[in-house]
Short mmCIF file of C-alpha atoms in Angstrom, two decimals:
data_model
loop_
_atom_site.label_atom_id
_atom_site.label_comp_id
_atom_site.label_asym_id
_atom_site.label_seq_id
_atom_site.Cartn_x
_atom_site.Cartn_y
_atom_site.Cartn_z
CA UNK A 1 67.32 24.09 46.19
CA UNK A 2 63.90 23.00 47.28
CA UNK A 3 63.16 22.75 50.78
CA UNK A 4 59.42 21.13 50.42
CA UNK A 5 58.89 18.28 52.14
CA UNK A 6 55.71 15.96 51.54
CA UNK A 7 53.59 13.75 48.66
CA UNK A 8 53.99 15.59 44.97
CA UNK A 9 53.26 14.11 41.99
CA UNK A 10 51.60 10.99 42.94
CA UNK A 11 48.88 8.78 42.46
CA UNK A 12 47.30 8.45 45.92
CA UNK A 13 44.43 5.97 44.97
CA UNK A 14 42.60 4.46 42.28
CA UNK A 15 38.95 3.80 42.60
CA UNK A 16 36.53 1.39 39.85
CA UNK A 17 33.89 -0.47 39.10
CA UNK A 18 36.11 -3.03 37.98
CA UNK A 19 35.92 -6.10 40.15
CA UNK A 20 38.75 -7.64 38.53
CA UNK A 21 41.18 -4.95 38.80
CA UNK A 22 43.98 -6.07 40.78
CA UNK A 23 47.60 -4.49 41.16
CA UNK A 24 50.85 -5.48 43.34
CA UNK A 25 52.04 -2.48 45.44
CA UNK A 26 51.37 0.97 44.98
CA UNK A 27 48.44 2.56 45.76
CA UNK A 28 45.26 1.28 47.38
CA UNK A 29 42.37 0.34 44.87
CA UNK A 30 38.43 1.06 46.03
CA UNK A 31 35.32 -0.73 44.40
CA UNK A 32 32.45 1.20 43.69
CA UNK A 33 29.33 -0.66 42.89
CA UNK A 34 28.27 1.47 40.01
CA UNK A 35 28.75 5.13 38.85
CA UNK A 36 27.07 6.73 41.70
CA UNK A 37 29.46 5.25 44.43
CA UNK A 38 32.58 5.71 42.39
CA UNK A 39 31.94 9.25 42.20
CA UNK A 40 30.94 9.68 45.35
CA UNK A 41 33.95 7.77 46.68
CA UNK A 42 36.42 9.65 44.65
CA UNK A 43 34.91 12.90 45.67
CA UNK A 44 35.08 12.30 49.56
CA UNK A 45 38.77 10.99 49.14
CA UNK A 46 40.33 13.54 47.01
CA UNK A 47 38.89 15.89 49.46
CA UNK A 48 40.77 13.88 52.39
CA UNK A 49 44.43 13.87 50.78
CA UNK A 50 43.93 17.47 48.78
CA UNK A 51 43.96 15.14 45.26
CA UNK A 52 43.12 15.73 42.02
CA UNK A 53 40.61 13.29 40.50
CA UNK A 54 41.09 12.35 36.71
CA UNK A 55 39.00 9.66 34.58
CA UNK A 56 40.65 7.08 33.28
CA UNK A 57 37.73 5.49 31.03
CA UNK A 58 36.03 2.18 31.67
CA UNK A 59 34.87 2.95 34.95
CA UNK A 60 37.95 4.17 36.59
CA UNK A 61 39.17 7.14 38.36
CA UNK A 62 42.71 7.85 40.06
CA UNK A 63 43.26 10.43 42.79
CA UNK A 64 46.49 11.87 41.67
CA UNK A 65 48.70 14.98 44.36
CA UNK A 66 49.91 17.43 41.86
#
């Protein structure tokens, strides 16, 4: 029996260039203006919550805690 408590296994945020993206609950969605910024974004917040980032296509990334 496990005794590890915390976040595994989840997706912690999605970030796109997709203005039109929109989902109901979950995990928080960030705009990036172009490619630049959603790189740059995903970078500085996978670094804050220890994620993994992973490319989705179409100008979207998720930050996922393995």
């Amino acid at each position: 029996m496990s005794t590890k408590i915390g976040v595994n296994d989840y997706t912690l945020a999605i970030i796109t260039t997709d203005k039109e993206m929109k989902i109901s609950g979950g995990c928080p969605i960030f705009y990036a203006k172009d490619e630049a910024e959603l790189q740059n974004k995903a970078m500085l917040i996978s670094k804050c919550v220890a994620g993994m980032v992973h490319d989705m296509t179409n100008g979207t990334l998720i930050i996922v805690k393995h």
